[in-house]
Structure formats: structure tokens, C-alpha cells
Coordinates of C-alpha atoms and ligand atoms in Angstrom, one line a residue:
X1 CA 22.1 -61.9 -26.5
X2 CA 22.7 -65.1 -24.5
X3 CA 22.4 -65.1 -20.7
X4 CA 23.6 -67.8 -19.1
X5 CA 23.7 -69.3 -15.9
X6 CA 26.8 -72.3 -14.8
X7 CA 26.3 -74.1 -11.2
X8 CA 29.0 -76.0 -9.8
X9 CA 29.4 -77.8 -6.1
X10 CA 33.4 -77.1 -5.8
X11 CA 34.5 -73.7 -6.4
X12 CA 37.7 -75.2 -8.0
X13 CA 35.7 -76.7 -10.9
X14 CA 33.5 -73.5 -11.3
X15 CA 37.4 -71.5 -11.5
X16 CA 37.9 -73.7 -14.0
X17 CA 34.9 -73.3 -15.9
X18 CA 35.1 -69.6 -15.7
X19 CA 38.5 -69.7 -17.4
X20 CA 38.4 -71.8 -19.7
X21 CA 35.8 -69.6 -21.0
X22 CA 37.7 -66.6 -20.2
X23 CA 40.8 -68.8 -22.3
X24 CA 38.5 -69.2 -25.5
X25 CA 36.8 -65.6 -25.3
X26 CA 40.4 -64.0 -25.3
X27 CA 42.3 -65.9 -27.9
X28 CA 39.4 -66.0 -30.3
X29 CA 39.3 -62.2 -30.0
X30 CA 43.1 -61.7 -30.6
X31 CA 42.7 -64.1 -33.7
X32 CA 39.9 -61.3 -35.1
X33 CA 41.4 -58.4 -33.8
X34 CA 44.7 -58.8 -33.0
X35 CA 44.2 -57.8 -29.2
X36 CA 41.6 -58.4 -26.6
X37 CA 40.4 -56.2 -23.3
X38 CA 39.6 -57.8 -20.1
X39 CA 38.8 -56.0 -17.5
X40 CA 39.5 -57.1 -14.0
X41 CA 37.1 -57.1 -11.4
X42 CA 38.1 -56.4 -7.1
X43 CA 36.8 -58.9 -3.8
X44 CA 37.5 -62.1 -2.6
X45 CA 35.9 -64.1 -4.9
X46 CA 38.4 -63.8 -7.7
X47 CA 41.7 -64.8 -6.8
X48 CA 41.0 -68.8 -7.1
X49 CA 40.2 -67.6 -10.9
X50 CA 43.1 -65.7 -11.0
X51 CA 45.1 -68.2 -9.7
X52 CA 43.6 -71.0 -12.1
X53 CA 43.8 -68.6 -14.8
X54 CA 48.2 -68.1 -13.7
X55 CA 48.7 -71.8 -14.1
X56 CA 51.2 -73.3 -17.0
X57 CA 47.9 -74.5 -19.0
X58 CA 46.6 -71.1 -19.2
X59 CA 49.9 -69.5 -19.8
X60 CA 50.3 -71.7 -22.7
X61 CA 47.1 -70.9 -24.4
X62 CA 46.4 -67.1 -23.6
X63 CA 47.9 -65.1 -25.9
X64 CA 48.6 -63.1 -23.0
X65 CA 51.0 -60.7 -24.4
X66 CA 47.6 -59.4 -26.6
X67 CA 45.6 -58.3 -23.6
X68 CA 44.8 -55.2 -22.2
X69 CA 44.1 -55.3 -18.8
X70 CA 41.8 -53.1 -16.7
X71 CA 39.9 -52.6 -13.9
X72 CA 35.9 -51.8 -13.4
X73 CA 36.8 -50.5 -10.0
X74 CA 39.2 -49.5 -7.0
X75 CA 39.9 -48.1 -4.0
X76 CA 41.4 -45.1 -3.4
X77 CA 44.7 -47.0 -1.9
X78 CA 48.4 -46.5 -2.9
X79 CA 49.2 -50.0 -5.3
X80 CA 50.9 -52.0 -3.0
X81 CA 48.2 -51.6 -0.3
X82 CA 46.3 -54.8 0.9
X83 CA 42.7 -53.8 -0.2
X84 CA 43.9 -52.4 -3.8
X85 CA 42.0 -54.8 -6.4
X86 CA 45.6 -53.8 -8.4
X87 CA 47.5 -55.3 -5.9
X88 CA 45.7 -58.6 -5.8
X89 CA 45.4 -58.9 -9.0
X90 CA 49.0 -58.2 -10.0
X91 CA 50.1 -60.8 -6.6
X92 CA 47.7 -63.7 -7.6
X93 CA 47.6 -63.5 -11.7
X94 CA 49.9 -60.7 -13.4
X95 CA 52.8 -61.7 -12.1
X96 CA 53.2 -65.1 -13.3
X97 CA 51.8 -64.5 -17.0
X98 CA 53.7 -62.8 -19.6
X99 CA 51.6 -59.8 -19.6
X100 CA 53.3 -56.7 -21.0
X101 CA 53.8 -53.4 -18.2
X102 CA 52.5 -51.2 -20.9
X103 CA 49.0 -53.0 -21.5
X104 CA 48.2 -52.9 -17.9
X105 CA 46.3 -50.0 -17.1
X106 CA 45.3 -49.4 -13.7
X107 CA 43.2 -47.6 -12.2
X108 CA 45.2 -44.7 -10.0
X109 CA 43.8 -44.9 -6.2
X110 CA 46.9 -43.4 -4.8
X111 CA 46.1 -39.8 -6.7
X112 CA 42.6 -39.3 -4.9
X113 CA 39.2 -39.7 -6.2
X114 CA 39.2 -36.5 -8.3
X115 CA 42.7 -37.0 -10.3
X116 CA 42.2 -40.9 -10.5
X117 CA 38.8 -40.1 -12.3
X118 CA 39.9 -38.0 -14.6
X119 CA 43.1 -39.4 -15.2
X120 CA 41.3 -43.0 -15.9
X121 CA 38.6 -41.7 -18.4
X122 CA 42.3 -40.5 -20.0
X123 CA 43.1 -43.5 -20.3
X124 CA 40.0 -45.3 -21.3
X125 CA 39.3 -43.0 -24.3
X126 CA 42.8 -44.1 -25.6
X127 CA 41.0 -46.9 -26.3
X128 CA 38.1 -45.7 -27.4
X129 CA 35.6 -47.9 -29.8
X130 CA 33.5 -46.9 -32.3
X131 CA 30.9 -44.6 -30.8
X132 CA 32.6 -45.6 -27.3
X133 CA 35.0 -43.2 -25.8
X134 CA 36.4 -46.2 -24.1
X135 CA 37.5 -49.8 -24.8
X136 CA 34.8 -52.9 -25.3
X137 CA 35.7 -55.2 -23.0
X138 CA 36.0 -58.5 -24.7
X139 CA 35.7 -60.3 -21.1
X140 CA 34.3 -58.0 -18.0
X141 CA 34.7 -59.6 -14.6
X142 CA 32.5 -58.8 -11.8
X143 CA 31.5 -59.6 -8.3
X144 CA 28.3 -59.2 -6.3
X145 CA 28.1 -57.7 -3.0
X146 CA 25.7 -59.3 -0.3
X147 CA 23.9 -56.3 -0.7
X148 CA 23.6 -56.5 -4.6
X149 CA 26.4 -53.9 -5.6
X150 CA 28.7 -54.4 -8.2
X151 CA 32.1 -53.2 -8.7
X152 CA 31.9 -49.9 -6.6
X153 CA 27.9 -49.1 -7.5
X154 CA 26.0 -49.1 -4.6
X155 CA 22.5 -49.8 -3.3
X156 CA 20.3 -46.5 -2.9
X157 CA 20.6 -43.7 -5.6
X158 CA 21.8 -43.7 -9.3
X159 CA 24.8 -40.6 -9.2
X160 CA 23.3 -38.6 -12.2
X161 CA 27.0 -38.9 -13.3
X162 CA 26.1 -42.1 -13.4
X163 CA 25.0 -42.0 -16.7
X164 CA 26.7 -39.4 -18.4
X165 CA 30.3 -40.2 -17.4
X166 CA 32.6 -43.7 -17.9
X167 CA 34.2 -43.3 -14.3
X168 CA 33.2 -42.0 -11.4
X169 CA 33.9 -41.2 -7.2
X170 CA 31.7 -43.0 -4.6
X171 CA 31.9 -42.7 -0.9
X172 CA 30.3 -45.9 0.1
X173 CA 30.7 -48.4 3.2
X174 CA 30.7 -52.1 2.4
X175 CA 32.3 -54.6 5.6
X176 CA 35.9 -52.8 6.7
X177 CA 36.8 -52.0 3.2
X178 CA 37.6 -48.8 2.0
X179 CA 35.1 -46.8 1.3
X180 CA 36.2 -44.3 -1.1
X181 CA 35.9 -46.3 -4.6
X182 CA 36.3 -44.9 -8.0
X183 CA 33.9 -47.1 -10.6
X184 CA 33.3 -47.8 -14.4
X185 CA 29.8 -46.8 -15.1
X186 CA 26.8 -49.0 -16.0
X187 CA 27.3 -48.0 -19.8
X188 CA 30.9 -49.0 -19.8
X189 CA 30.0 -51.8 -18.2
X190 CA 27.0 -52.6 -21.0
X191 CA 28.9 -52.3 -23.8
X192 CA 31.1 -55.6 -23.0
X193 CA 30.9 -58.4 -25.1
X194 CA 30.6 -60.8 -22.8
X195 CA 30.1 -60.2 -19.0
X196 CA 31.4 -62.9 -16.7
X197 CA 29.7 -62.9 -13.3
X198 CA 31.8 -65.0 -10.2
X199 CA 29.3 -65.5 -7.1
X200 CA 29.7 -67.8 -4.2
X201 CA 28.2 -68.4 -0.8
X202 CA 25.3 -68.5 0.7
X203 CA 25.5 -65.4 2.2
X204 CA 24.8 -63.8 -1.1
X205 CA 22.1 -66.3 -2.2
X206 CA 19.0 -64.0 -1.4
X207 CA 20.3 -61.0 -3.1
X208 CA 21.3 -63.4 -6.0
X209 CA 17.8 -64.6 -6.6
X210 CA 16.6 -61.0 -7.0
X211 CA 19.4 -60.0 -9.3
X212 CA 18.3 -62.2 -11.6
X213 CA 14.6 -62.5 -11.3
X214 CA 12.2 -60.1 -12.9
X215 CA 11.5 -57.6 -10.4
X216 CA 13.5 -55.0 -11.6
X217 CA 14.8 -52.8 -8.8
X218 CA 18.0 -51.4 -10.2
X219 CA 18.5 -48.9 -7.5
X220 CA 18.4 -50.9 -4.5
X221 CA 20.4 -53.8 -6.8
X222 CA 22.9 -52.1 -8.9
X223 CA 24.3 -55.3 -10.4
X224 CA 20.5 -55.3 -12.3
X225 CA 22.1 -51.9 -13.8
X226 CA 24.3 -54.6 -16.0
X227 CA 22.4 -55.6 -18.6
X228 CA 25.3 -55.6 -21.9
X229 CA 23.5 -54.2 -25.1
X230 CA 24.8 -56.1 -27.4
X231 CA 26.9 -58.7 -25.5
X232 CA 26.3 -62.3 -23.5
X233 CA 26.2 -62.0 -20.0
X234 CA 27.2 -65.8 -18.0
X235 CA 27.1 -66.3 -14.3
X236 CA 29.2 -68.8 -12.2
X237 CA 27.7 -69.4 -9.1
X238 CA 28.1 -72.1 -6.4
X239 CA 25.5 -74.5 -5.5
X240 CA 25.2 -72.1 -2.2
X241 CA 25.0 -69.2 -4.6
X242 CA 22.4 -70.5 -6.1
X243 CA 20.1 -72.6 -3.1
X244 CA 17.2 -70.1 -4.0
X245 CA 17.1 -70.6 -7.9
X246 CA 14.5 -72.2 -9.7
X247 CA 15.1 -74.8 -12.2
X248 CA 16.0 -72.0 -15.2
Ligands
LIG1 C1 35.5 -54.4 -4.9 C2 34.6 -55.0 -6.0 C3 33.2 -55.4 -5.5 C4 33.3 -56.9 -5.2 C5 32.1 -57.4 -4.4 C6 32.2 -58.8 -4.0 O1 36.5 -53.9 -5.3 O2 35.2 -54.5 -3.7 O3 34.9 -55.0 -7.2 O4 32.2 -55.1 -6.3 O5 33.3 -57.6 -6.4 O6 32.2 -56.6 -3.2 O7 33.3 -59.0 -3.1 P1 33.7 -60.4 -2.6 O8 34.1 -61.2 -3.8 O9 34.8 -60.2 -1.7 O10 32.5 -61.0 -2.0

């Protein structure tokens, strides 16, 4: 399936790239299915998408009533903490789109890493699809670390969890966030139909041109651990981003 890689200069243009994709993925799926799943994705590097994504143009054409949301990862912080990925993503996007409460399905920080995994994987096989005991995400969001994790998994070991479980606990220090994360796994993850990849700065341009060269190190670059099986994967980078990119 297609891989794809978009450069832009201005952040604001590569926001609006990103969702007018995101726009077209989404309603074309509710056309075919009646409802779409996107799931959300935590960091910085989001909310100008977000934001874009909350404006009157994008209200207008996303069916946004149809979508599910959810999340590939949290922190284990009550929702209305400043580092919960809920929180920013209910301040900067959910609350100014007609989104319905009961298709918004968080992830549950406040109850602790034990309860919030099992109460999510609850959740997810509610939705399960096909041989999936969880949704396909129609659109997956997702960040990259400097150090080349992705949603909360982390440079160093595969959890054997890892890859028989959709959710699971990691204890794992990354700048002054909080540390204890609950995560979709890889397979979740891979079974997306279309994974959408938001990187800036040149603070992550290094780890950026390993991710997506051929030296496969997925353990010490957990964002090489995404790989969708049957879906496209498309990466929005900044010209910083990307300073270490060959012509592709
Ligand atoms: C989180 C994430 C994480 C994030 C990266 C990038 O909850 O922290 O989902 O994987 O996407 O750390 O974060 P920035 O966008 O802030 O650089």
C-alpha cells in the first residue's frame, strides 16, 4: 500500500494539508460505512491540526457526528489535567465540532495503568472488526519522539505484551512528561487504513531519516514498528523535519 511523504515550509499549510486529507478519508468512509474511526494521537505537534481541523470549513464538511474518536495513547492523568492527550484534544478540537459524548471514547488515565488497560481493550473490542478484536482506524494520528517513539512505545525492548495484547502499561521517561503511559500496540496500530504521521522540527530530523530509511532497527525506533498491513501510511513533515531526506 501507498507510502507517502508531504513537505511543506509553513507548518500552517502542512495543518492544512493533513486535514484536508483527514476531511476526505473521513467522509468518504462514512459514505461506505456509515461511520468512520479516527484515532487521536498526544504531543505538541497536533493541536495546530486540531485547531485547523475545529474551523467552520471543516465543521461544514466532516460528517462529524459519524466519527468515533479514540486515542493510541495516554498518560495516566485525571482528564482535565494539563498533560492528558484527552484534555488537549477535547480543549483544541472536540469542543467546537459537533461530535457526539457517546462516540468519544477515551482512554481512562485517572483509573491507573492496570484498570485503564483493561477497561480500554473493553472498549476497543466493542468495536471489534472482522478478525480484529478492536476497531480499524479509518485515520490513525501519530507523533514521533526525538528519540524515535511513537505514541507511548519506547526505544529499547519490545514488552512481549507487546504483541499479544491491543493495550498496554509503560513506565517510560520522555522530557518532564509523565511517565506512566498506557499504549495501543503496534498490531492495532497496523491494522489502520491509513496512518497519518505529523513531524516537525529539526530537533527530530535525525531520528526522522532513520525511521524511514532501510535500516531496520525497530527496537531502538519503535515508530519503524508501524508498518499498516493493508493500509497507506503518509507523513507530513516540515522542511526542518525533513533537512536530512533525500530526494524520494
Ligand atoms: C504522547 C504521544 C507521543 C508524541 C510524541 C511527540 O502522548 O506523548 O502520543 O508519542 O506524539 O512524543 O510529541 P511532540 O508532538 O510534543 O513532539
Amino acid at each position: 500500500m501507498a507510502n507517502k511523504v508531504w513537505i511543506n515550509n509553513s507548518i500552517e499549510d502542512l495543518n492544512k494539508a493533513a486535514a484536508a486529507n483527514i476531511a476526505d478519508i473521513l467522509s468518504k468512509a462514512v459514505r461506505l460505512r456509515g461511520a468512520a474511526n479516527l484515532a487521536l494521537s498526544g504531543g505538541s505537534t497536533p493541536m495546530g491540526l486540531y485547531q485547523t481541523l475545529s474551523q467552520d470549513y471543516y465543521r461544514e464538511l466532516i460528517p462529524w457526528n459519524k466519527i468515533h474518536f479514540f486515542w493510541g495513547d495516554e498518560r495516566c492523568v485525571p482528564p482535565d489535567h494539563p498533560e492528558s492527550n484527552y484534555k488537549q484534544a477535547l480543549d483544541h478540537l472536540l469542543s467546537h465540532i459537533p461530535a457526539i459524548l457517546e462516540n468519544i471514547h477515551r482512554i481512562k488515565g485517572e483509573l491507573g495503568p492496570d484498570e485503564a488497560v483493561s477497561d480500554y481493550i473493553q472498549v476497543l473490542s466493542g468495536f471489534a472488526q472482522g478478525k480484529y478484536p478492536w476497531p480499524v482506524f479509518d485515520v490513525t494520528l501519530m507523533g514521533m519522539g526525538e528519540d524515535g517513539h511513537t505514541a507511548s512505545l519506547f526505544p529499547g525492548t519490545v514488552e512481549p505484551l507487546e504483541t499479544v495484547t491491543p493495550v498496554i502499561q509503560v513506565n517510560a521517561a520522555y522530557q518532564d512528561r509523565p511517565s506512566r503511559r498506557i499504549t495501543l500496540t503496534a498490531a492495532v496500530f497496523n491494522s489502520s487504513r491509513n496512518i497519518i504521521f505529523l513531524v516537525t522540527g529539526e530537533k527530530k530530523a535525525k531520528t526522522l531519516e532513520i525511521a524511514l530509511s532501510d535500516r531496520r532497527d525497530p527496537v531502538n525506533f519503535p515508530v519503524q514498528r508501524i508498518k499498516p498491513t493493508h493500509g497507506n501510511t503518509i507523513w507530513y513533515l516540515d522542511s526542518e523535519a525533513a533537512k536530512f531526506l533525500k530526494e524520494r
